[in-house]
PDB file of C-alpha atoms in Angstrom:
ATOM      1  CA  UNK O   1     184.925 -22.463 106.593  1.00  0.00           C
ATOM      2  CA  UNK O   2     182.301 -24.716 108.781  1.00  0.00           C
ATOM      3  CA  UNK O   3     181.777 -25.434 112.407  1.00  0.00           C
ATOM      4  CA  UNK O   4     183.513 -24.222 115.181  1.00  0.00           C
ATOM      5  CA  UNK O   5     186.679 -23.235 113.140  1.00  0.00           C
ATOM      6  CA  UNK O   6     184.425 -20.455 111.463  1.00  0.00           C
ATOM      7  CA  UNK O   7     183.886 -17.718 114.662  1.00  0.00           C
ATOM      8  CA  UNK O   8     187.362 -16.888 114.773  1.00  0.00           C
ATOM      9  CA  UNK O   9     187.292 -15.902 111.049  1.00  0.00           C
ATOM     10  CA  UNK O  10     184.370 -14.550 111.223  1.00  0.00           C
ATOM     11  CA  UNK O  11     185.260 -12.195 114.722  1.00  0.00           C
ATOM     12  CA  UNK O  12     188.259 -10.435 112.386  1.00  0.00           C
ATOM     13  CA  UNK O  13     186.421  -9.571 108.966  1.00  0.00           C
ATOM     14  CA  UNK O  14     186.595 -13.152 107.363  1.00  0.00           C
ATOM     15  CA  UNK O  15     183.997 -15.736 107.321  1.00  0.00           C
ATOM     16  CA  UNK O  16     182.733 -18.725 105.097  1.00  0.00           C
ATOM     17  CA  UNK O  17     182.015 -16.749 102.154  1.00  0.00           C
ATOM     18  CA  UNK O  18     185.756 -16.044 101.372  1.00  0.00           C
ATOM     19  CA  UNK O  19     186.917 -18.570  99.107  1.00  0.00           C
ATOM     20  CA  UNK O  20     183.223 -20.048  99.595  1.00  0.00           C
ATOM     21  CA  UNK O  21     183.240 -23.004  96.501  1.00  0.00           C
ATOM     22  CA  UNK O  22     186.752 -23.060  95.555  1.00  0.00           C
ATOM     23  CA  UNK O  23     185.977 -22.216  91.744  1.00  0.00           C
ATOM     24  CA  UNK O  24     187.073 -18.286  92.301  1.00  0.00           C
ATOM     25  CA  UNK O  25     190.460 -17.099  90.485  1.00  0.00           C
ATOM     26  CA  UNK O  26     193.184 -16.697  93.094  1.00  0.00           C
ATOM     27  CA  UNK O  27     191.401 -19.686  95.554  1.00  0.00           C
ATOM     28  CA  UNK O  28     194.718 -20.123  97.185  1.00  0.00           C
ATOM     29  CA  UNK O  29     195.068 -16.404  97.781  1.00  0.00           C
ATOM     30  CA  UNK O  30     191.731 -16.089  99.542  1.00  0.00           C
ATOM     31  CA  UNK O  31     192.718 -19.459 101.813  1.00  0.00           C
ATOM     32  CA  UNK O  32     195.806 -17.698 102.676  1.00  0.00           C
ATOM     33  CA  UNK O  33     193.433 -14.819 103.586  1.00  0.00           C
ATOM     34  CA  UNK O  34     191.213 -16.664 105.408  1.00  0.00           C
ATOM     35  CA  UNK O  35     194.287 -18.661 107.675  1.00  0.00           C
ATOM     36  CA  UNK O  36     195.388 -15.132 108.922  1.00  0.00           C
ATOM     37  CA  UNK O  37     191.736 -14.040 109.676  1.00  0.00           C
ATOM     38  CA  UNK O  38     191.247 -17.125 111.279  1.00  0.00           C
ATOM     39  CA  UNK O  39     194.606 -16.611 113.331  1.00  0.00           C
ATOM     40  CA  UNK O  40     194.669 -13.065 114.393  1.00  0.00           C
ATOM     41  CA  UNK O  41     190.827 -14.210 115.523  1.00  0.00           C
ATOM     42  CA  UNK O  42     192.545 -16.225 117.836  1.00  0.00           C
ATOM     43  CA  UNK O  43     195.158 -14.163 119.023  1.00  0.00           C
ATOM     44  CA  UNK O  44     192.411 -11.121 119.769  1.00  0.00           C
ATOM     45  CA  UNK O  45     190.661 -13.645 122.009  1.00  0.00           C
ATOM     46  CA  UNK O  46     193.444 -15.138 124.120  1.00  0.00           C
ATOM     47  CA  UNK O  47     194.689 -11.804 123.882  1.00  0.00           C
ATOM     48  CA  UNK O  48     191.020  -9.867 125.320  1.00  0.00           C
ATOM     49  CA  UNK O  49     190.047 -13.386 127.365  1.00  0.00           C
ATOM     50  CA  UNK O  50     193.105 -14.234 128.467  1.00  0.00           C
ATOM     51  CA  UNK O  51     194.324 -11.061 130.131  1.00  0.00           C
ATOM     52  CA  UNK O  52     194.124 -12.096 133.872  1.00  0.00           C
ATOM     53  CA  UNK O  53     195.933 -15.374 133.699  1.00  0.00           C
ATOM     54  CA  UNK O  54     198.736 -13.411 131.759  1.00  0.00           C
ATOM     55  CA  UNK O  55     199.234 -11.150 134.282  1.00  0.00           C
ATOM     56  CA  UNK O  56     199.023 -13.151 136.968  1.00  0.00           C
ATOM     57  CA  UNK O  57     201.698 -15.612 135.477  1.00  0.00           C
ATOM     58  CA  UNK O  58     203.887 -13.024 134.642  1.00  0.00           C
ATOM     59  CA  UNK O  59     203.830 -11.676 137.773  1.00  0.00           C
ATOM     60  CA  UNK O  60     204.714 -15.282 138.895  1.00  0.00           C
ATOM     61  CA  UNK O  61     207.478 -15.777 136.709  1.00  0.00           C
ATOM     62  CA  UNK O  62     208.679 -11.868 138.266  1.00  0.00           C
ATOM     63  CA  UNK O  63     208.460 -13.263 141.859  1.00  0.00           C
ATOM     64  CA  UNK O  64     210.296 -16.377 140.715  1.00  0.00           C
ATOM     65  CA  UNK O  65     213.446 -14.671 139.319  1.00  0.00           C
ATOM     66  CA  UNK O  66     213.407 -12.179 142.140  1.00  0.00           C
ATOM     67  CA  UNK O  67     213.290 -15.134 144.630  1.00  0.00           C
ATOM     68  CA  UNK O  68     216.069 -16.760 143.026  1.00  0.00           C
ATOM     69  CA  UNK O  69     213.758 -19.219 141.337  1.00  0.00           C
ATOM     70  CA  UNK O  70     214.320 -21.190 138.230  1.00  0.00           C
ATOM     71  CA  UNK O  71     211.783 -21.099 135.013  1.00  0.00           C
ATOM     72  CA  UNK O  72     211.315 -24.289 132.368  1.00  0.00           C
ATOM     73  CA  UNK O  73     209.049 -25.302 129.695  1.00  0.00           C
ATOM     74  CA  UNK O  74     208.297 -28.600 128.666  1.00  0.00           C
ATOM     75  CA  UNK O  75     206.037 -29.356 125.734  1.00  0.00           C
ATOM     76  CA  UNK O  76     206.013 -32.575 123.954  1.00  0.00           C
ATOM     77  CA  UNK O  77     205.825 -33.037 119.855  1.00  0.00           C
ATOM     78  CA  UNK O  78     204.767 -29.971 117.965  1.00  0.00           C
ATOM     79  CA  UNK O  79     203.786 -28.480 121.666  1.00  0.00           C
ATOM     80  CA  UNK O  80     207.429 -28.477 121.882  1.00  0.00           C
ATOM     81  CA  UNK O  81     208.291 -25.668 119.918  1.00  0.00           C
ATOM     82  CA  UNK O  82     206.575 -22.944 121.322  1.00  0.00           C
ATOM     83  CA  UNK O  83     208.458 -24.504 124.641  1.00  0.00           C
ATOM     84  CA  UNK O  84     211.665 -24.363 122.457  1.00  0.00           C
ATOM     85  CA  UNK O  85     211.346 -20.813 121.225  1.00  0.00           C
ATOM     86  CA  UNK O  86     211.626 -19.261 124.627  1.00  0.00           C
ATOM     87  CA  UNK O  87     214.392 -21.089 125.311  1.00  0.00           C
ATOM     88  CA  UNK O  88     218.114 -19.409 124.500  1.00  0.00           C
ATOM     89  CA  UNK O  89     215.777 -16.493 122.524  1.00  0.00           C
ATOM     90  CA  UNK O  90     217.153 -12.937 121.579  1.00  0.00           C
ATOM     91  CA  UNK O  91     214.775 -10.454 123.112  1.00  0.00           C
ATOM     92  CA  UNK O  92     213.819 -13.669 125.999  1.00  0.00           C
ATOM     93  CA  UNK O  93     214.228 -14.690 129.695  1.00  0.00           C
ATOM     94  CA  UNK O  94     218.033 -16.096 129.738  1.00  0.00           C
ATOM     95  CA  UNK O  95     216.471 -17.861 133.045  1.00  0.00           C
ATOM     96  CA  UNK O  96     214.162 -20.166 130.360  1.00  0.00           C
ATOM     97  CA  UNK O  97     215.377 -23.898 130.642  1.00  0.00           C
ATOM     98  CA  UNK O  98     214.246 -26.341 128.195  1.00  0.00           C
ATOM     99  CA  UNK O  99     212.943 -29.361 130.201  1.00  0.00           C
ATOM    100  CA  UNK O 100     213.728 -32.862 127.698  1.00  0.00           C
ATOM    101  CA  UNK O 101     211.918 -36.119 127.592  1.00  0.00           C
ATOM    102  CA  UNK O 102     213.845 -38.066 125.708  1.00  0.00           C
ATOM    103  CA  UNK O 103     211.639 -39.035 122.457  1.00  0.00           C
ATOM    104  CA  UNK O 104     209.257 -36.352 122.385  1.00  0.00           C
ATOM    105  CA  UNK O 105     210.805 -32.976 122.181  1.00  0.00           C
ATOM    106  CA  UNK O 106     210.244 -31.749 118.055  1.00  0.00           C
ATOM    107  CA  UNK O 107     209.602 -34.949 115.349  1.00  0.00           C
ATOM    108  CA  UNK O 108     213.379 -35.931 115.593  1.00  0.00           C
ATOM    109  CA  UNK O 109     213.006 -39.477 116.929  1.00  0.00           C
ATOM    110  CA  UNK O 110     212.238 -42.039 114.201  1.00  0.00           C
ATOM    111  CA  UNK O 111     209.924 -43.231 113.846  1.00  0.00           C
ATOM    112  CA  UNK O 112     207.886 -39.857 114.420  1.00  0.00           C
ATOM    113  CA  UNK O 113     204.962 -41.888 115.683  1.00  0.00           C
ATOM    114  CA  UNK O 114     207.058 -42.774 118.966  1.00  0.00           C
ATOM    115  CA  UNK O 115     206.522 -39.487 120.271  1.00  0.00           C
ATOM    116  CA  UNK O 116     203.133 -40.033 120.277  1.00  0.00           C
ATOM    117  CA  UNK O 117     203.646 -43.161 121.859  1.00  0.00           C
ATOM    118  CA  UNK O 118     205.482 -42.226 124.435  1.00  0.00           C
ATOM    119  CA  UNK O 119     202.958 -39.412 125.263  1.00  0.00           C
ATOM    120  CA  UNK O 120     200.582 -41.736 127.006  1.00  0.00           C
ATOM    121  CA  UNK O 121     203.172 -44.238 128.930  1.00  0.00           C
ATOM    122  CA  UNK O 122     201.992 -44.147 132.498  1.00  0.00           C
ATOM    123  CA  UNK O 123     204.867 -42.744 134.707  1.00  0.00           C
ATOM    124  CA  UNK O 124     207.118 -41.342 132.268  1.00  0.00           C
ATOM    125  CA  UNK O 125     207.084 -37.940 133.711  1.00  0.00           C
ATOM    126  CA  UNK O 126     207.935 -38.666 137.354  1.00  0.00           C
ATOM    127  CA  UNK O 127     210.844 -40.481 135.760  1.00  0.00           C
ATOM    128  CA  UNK O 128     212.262 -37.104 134.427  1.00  0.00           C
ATOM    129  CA  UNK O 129     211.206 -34.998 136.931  1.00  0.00           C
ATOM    130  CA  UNK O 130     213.072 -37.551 139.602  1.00  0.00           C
ATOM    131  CA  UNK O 131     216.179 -37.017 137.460  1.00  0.00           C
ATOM    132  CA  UNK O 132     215.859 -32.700 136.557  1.00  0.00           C
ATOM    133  CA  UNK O 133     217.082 -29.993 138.129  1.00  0.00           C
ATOM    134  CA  UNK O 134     213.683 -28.705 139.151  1.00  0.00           C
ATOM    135  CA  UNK O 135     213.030 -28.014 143.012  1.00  0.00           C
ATOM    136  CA  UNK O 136     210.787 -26.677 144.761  1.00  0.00           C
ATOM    137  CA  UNK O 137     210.161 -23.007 143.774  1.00  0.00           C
ATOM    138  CA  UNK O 138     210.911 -22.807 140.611  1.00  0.00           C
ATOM    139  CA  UNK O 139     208.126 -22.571 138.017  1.00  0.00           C
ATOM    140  CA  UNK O 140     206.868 -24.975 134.679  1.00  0.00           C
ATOM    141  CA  UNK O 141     205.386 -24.338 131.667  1.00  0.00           C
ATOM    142  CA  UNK O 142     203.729 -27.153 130.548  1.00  0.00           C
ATOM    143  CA  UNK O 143     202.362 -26.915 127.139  1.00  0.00           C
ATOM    144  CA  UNK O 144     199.815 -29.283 125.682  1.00  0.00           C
ATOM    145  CA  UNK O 145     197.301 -28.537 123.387  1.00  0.00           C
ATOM    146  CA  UNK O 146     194.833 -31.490 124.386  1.00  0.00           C
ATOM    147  CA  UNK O 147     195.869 -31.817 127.453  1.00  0.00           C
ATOM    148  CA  UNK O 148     194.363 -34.842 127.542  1.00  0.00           C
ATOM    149  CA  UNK O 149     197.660 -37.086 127.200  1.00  0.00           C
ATOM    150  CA  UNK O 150     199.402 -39.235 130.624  1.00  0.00           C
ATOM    151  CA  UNK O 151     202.637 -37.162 129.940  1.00  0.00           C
ATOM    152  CA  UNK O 152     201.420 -33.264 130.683  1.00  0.00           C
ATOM    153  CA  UNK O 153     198.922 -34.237 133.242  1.00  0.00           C
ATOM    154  CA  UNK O 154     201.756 -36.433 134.899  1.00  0.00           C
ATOM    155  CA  UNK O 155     204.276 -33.455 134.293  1.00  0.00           C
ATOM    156  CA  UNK O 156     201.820 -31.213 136.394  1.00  0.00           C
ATOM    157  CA  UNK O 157     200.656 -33.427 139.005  1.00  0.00           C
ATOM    158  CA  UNK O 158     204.381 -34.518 139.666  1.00  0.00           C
ATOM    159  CA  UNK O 159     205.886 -31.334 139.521  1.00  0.00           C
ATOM    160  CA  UNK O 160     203.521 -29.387 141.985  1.00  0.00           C
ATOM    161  CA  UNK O 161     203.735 -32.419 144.307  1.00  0.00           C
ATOM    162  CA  UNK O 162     207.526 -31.168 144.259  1.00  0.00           C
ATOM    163  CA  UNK O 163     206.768 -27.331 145.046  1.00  0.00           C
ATOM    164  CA  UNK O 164     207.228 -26.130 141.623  1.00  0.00           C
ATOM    165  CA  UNK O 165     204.639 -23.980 140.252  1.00  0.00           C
ATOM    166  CA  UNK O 166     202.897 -25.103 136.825  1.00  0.00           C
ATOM    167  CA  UNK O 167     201.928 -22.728 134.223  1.00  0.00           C
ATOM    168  CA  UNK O 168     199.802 -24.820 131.950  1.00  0.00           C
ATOM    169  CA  UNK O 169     198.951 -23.680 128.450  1.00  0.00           C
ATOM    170  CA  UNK O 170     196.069 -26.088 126.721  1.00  0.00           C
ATOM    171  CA  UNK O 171     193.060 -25.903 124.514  1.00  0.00           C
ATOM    172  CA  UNK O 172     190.430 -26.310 127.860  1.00  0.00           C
ATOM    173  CA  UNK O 173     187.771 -27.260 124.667  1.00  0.00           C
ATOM    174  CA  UNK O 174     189.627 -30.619 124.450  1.00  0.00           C
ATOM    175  CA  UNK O 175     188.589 -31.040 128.400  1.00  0.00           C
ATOM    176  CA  UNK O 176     184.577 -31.099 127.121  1.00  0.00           C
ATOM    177  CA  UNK O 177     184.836 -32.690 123.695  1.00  0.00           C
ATOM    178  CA  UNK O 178     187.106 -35.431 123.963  1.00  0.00           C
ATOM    179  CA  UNK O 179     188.321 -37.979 126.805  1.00  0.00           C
ATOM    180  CA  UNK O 180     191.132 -37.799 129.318  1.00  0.00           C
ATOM    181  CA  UNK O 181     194.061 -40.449 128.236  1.00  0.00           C
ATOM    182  CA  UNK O 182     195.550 -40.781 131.713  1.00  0.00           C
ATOM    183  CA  UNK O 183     194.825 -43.118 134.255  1.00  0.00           C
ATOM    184  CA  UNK O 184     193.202 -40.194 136.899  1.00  0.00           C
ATOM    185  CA  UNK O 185     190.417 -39.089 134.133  1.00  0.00           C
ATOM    186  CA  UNK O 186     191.803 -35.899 134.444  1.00  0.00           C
ATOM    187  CA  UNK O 187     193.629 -32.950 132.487  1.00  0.00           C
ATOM    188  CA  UNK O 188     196.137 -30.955 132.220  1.00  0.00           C
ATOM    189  CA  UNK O 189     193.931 -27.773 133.212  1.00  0.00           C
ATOM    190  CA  UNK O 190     192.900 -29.763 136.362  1.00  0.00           C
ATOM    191  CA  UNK O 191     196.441 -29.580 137.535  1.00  0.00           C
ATOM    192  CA  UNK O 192     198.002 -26.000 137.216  1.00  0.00           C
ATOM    193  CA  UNK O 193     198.482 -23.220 139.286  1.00  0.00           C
ATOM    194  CA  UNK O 194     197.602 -21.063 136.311  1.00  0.00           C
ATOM    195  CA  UNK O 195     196.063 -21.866 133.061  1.00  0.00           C
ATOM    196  CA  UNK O 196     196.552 -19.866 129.638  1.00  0.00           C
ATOM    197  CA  UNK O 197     194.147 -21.149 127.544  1.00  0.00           C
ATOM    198  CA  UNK O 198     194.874 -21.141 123.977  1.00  0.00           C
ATOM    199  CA  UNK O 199     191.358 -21.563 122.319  1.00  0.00           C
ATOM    200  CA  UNK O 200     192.214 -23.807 119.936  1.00  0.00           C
ATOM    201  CA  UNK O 201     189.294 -25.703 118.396  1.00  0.00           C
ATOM    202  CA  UNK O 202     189.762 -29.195 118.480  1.00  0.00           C
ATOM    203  CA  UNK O 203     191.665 -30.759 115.921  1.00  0.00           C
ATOM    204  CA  UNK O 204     193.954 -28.063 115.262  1.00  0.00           C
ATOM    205  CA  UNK O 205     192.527 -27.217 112.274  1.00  0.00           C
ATOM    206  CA  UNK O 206     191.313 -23.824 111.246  1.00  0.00           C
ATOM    207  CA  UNK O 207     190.055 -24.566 107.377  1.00  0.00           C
ATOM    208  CA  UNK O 208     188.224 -26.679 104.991  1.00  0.00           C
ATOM    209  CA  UNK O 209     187.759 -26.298 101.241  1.00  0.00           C
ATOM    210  CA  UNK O 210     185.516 -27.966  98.624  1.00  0.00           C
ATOM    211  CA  UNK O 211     187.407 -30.776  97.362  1.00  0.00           C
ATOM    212  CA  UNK O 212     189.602 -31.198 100.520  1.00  0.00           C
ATOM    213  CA  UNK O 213     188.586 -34.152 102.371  1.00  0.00           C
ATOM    214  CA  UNK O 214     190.973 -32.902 105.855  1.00  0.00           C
ATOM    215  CA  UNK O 215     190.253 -29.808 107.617  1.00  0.00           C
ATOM    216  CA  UNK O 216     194.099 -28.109 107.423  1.00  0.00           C
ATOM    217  CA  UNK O 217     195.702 -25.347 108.384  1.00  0.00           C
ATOM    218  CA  UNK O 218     196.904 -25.630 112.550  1.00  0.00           C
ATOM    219  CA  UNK O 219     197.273 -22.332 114.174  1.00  0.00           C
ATOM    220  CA  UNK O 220     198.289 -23.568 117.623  1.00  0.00           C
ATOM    221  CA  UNK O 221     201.835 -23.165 117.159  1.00  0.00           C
ATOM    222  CA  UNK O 222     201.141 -19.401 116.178  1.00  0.00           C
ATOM    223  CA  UNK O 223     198.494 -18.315 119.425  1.00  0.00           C
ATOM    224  CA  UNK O 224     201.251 -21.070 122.428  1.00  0.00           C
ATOM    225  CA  UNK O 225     203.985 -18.791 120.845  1.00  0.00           C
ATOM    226  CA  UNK O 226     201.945 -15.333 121.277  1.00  0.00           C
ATOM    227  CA  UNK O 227     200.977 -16.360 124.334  1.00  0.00           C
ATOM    228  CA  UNK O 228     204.297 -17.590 126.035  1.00  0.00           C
ATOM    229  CA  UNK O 229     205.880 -14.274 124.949  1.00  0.00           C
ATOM    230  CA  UNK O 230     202.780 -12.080 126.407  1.00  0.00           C
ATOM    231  CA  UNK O 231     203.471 -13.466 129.597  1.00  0.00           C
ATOM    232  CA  UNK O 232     207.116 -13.237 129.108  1.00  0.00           C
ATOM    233  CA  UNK O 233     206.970  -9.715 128.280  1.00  0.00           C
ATOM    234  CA  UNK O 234     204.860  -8.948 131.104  1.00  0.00           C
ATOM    235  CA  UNK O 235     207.007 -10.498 133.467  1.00  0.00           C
ATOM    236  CA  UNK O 236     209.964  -8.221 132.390  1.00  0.00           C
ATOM    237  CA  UNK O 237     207.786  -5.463 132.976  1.00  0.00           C
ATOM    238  CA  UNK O 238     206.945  -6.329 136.537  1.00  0.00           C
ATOM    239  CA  UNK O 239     210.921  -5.949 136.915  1.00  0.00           C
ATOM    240  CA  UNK O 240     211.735  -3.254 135.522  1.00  0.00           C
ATOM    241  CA  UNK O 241     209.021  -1.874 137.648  1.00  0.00           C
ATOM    242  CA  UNK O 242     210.398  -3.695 141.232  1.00  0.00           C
ATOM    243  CA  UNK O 243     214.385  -2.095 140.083  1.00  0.00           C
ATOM    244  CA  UNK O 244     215.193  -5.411 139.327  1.00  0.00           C
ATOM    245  CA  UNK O 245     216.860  -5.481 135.596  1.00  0.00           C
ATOM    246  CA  UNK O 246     214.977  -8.214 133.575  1.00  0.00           C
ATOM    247  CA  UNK O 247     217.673 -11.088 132.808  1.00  0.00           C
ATOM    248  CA  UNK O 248     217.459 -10.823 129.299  1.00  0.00           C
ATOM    249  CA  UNK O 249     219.306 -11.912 126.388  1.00  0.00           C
ATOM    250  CA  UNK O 250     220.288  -9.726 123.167  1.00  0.00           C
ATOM    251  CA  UNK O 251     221.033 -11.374 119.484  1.00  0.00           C
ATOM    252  CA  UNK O 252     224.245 -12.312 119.057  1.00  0.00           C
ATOM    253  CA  UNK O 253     223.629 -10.573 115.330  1.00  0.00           C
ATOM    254  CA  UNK O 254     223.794  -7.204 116.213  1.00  0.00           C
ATOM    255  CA  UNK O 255     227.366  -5.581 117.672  1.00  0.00           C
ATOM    256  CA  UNK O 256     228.301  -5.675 121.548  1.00  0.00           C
ATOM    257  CA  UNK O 257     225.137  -9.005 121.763  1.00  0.00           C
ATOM    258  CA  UNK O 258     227.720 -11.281 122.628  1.00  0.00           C
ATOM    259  CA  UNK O 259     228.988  -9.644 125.388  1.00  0.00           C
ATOM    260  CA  UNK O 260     225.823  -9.086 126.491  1.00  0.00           C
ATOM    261  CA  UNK O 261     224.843 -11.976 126.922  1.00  0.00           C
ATOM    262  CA  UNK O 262     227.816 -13.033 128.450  1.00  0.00           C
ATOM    263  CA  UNK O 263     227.572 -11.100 131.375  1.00  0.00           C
ATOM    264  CA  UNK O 264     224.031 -11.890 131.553  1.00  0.00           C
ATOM    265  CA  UNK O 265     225.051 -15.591 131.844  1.00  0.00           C
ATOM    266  CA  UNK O 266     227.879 -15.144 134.116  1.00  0.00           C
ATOM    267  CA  UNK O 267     225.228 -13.391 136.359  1.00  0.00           C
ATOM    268  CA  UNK O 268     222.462 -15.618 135.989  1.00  0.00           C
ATOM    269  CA  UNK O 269     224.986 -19.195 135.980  1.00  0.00           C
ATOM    270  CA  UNK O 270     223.301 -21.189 138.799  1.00  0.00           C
ATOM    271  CA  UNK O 271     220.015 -21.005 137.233  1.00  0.00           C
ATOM    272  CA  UNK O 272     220.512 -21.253 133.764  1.00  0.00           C
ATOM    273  CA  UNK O 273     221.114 -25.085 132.248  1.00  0.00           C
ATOM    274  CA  UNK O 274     221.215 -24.987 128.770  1.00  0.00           C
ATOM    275  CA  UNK O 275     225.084 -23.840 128.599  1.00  0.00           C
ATOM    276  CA  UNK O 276     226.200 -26.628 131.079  1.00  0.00           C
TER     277      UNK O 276
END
């Protein structure tokens, strides 16, 4: 392991010497190794650095459903589906609306390069937000891990113009290593009400290996997950704690989820647009 993509390795027990050279028996054991050092060296720092912010937005997303708020998530490309797994989730907020731009949710579109594309088209975003369901009081989770794209920092700026409250959750390295793709200079971090910062060296990346040209190995997916479901969790918590019984949904695998989640829905029916 080299450069920056070594200190989270190294902070839980791995470090370049594991797998060092690539000649070793069992060399795709030790990278294995060294992927889940490298990731739960993430996940102890958003989780130790990170704290405040995930309070404070799950105590946002609390004041929201008590105020008769909506919540969405919008994340674009493989950003999408840490946005998508909160979305209709056993064990989640049933109040978690996926919001779509057509083109760029998951690597569905063909070719898979026009969701990249479409990332950095000026104006996109007001487009969808002019035609959502989002108003004023409700609150966004926009997830991108560069930040650096027209489409997030358009989704922000637009959406808070509108009275909704973003939750941003970005790499802020990408703000000081690489440039800003939309039109303002700016990035997604500059436009939030609250940002989560995933720590994600840039280039997603966590691992290189004599005799692999390409650093591999992403872990983003794995920390904009753990960190969307921290805040989650803490927001149910808050709840609980005002008397308010967290809206949440049960798996429809285990006996009595179904109706569950059915009265859940009933309940929750004006602010929940995925069954509509």
């Amino acid at each position: 392991m080299s450069d920056s993509r070594s200190g989270a390795a190294d902070q839980a027990g791995g470090g370049p010497a594991d797998g060092a050279g690539g000649h070793a028996a069992g060399a795709g054991s030790k990278l294995s190794d060294r992927f889940f050092d490298a990731a739960i060296g993430l996940l102890q720092q958003v989780r130790d650095q990170d704290a405040p912010e995930i309070a404070a937005a799950g105590a946002l997303l609390a004041d929201t459903v008590a105020d008769g708020g909506r919540l969405f998530a919008f994340g674009a490309g493989h950003s999408s589906l840490a946005a998508q797994d909160v979305v209709y989730r056993a064990g989640g907020l049933a109040l978690m609306n996926l919001l779509t731009v057509p083109g760029v949710v998951g690597v569905d579109v063909m070719p898979a390069t026009l969701g990249s594309a479409l990332e950095r088209v000026d104006g996109l975003a007001t487009v969808v937000l002019e035609t959502s369901p989002l108003r004023a009081g409700d609150v966004l989770f926009v997830i991108s891990l560069s930040g650096r794209n027209a489409l997030p920092v358009e989704m922000a700026m637009s959406a808070r113009a509108r009275g909704v409250k973003v939750i941003g959750v970005t790499s802020v390295a990408y703000a000081t290593e690489t440039g800003s793709r939309h039109s303002s200079g700016t990035y997604l971090k500059d436009h939030c009400d609250i940002v989560l910062d995933s720590r994600i060296p840039v280039g997603d990346a966590e691992l290189t290996h004599d005799g692999i040209e390409a650093p591999f190995a992403p872990a983003s997916t794995v920390v904009t997950s753990a960190l969307l479901q921290s805040v989650l969790a803490t927001a149910a918590g808050a709840l609980a704690e005002r008397g308010i019984e967290p809206p949440l949904l049960r798996s429809g695998n285990v006996d009595g989820g179904h109706e569950w989640n059915r009265r859940v829905m009933a309940e929750y029916r004006d602010r929940i647009f995925y069954q509509r």
